[in-house]
mmCIF file of C-alpha atoms in Angstrom:
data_model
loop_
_atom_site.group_PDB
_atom_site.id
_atom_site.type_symbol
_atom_site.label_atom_id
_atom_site.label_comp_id
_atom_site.label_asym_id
_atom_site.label_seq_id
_atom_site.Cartn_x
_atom_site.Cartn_y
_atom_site.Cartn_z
ATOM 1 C CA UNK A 54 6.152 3.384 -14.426
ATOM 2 C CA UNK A 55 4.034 5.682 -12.298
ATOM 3 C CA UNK A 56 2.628 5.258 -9.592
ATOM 4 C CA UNK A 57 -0.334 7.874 -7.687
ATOM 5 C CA UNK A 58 -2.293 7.322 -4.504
ATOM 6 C CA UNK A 59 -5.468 8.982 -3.756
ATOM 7 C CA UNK A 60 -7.917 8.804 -0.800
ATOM 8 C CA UNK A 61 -6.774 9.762 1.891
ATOM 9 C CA UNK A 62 -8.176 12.123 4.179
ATOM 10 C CA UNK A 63 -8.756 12.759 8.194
ATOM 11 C CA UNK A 64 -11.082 10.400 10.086
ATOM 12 C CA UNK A 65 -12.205 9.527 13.396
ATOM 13 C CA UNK A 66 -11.180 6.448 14.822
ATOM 14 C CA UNK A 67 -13.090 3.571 13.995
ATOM 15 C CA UNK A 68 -14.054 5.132 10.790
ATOM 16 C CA UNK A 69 -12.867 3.986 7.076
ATOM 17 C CA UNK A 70 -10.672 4.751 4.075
ATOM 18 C CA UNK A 71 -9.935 3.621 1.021
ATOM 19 C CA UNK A 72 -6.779 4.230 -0.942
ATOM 20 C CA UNK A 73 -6.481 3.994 -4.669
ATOM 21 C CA UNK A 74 -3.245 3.385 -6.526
ATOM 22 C CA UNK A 75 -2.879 4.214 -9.843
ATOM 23 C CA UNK A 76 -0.435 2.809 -12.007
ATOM 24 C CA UNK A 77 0.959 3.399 -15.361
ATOM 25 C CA UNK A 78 3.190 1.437 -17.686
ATOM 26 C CA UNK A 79 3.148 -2.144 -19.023
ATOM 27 C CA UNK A 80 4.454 -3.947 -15.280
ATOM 28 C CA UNK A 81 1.133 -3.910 -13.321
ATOM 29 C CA UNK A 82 -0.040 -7.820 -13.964
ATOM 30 C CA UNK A 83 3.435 -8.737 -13.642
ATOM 31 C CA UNK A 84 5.133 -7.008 -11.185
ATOM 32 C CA UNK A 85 3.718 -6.838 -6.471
ATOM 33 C CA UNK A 86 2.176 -3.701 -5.522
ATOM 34 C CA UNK A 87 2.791 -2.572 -2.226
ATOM 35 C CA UNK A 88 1.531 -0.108 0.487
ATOM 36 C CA UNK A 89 4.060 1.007 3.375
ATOM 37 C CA UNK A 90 3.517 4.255 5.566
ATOM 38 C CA UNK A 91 5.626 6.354 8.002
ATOM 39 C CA UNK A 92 4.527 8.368 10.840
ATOM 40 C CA UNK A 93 6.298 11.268 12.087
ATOM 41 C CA UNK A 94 9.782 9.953 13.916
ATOM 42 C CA UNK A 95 8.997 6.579 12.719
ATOM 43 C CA UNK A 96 10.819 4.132 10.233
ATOM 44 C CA UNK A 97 8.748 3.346 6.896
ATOM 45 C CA UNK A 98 6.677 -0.014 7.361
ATOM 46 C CA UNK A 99 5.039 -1.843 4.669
ATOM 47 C CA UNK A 100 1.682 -2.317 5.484
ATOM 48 C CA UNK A 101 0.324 -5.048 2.641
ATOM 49 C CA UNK A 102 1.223 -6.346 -0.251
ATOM 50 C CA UNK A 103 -0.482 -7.825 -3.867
ATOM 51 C CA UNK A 104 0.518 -9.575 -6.606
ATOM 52 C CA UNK A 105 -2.391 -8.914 -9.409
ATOM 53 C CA UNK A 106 -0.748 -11.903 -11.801
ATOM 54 C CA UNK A 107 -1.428 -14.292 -8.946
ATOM 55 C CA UNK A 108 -3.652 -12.318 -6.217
ATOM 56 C CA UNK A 109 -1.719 -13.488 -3.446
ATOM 57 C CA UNK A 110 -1.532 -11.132 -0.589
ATOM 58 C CA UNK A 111 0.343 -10.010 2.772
ATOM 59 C CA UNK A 112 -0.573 -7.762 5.733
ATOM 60 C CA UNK A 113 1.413 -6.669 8.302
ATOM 61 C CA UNK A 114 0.331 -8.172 11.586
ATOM 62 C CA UNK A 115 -0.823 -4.703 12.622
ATOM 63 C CA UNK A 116 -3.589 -4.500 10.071
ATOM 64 C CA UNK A 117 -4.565 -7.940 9.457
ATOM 65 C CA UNK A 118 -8.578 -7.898 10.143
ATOM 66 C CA UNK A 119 -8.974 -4.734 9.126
ATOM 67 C CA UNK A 120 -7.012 -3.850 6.121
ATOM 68 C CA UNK A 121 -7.836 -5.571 2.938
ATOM 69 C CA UNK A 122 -5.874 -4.914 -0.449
ATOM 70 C CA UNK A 123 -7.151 -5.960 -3.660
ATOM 71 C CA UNK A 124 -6.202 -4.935 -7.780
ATOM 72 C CA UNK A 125 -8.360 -4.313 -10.970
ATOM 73 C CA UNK A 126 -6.396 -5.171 -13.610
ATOM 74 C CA UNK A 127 -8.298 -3.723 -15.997
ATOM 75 C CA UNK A 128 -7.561 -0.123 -14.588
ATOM 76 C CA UNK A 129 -4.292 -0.964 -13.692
ATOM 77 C CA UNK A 130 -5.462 0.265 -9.977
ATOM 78 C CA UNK A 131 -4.641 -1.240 -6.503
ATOM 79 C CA UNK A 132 -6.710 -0.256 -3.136
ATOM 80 C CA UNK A 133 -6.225 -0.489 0.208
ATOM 81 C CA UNK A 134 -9.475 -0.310 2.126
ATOM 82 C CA UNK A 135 -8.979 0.521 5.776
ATOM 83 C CA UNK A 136 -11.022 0.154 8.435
ATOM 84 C CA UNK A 137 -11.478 0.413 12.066
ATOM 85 C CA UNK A 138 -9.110 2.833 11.941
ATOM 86 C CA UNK A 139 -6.966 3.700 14.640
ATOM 87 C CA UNK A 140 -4.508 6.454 15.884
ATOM 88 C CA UNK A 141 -1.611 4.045 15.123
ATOM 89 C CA UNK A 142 -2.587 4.007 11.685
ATOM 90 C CA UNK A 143 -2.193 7.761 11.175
ATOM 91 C CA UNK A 144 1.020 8.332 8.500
ATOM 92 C CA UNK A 145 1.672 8.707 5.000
ATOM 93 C CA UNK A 146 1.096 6.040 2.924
ATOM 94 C CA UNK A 147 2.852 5.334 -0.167
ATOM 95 C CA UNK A 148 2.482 2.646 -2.932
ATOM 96 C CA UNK A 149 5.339 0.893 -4.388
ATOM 97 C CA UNK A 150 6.170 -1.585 -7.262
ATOM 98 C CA UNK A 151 8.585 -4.051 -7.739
ATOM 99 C CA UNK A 152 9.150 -6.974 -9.726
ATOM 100 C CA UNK A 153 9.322 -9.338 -6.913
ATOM 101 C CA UNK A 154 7.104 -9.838 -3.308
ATOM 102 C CA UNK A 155 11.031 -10.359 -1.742
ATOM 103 C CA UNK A 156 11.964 -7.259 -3.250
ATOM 104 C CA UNK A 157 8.930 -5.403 -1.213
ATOM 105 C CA UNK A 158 8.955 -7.526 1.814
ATOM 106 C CA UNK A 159 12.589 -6.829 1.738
ATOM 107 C CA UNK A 160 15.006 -4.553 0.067
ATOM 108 C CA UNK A 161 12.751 -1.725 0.112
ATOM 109 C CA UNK A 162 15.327 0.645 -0.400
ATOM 110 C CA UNK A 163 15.865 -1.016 -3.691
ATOM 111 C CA UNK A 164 12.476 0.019 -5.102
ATOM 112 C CA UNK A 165 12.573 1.866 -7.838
ATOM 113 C CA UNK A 166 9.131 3.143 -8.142
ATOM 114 C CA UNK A 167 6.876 5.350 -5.123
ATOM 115 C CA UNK A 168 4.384 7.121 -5.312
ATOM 116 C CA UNK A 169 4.240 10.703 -3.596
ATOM 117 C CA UNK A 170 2.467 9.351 -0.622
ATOM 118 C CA UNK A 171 -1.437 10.197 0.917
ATOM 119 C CA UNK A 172 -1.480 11.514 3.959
ATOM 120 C CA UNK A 173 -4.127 9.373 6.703
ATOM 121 C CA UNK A 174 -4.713 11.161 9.832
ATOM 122 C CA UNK A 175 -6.802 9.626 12.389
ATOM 123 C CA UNK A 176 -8.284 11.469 15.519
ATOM 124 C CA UNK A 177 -9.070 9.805 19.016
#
């Protein structure tokens, strides 16, 4: 399974993005697809959450409102649209699959399969 993210950029605050996952491999209707980021001299966060086979969804308090993830299964893509961005948001993000939501939600560290990350910077 691979996994690359695309779409990120440098924007103003209040502005939008939209991140694009890309996923290869026969796991993408079966297994959740998440999104976590890290700014500088910060611990990795996950930021939302899908599974396609089912569509449910998490955010993280912090984007809920403004963050909206969704999956074509057809081209085996998930995206993260952001918007009214803010400062806070600024990090890399990086997409991650699992076969479980738990698994995301919680045992990160036992995720097998990242991306290499997109960087988001936004400017006040």
């Amino acid at each position: 399974v691979q996994l690359v993210e695309s779409g990120g950029g440098l924007v103003q605050a209040g502005g939008s993005l939209r991140l694009s996952c890309a996923t290869s491999g026969s796991t993408f209707d079966t297994y959740a697809i998440g999104w976590f980021r890290q700014a500088p001299g910060k611990e990795r966060e996950e930021v939302s959450c899908i599974t396609p086979r089912d569509g449910s969804r998490y955010y993280a308090d912090s984007v809920k409102g403004r963050f909206t993830i969704s999956s074509d299964i057809a081209k085996n893509t998930v995206f993260l649209q952001m918007n009214s961005l803010k400062s806070e948001d600024t990090g890399v993000y990086y997409c991650a699959s699992a076969p479980r939501r738990y698994i995301i939600a919680t045992l990160p560290t036992a995720i097998k399969y990242w991306g290499q990350g997109t960087q988001v910077t936004v400017s006040s």
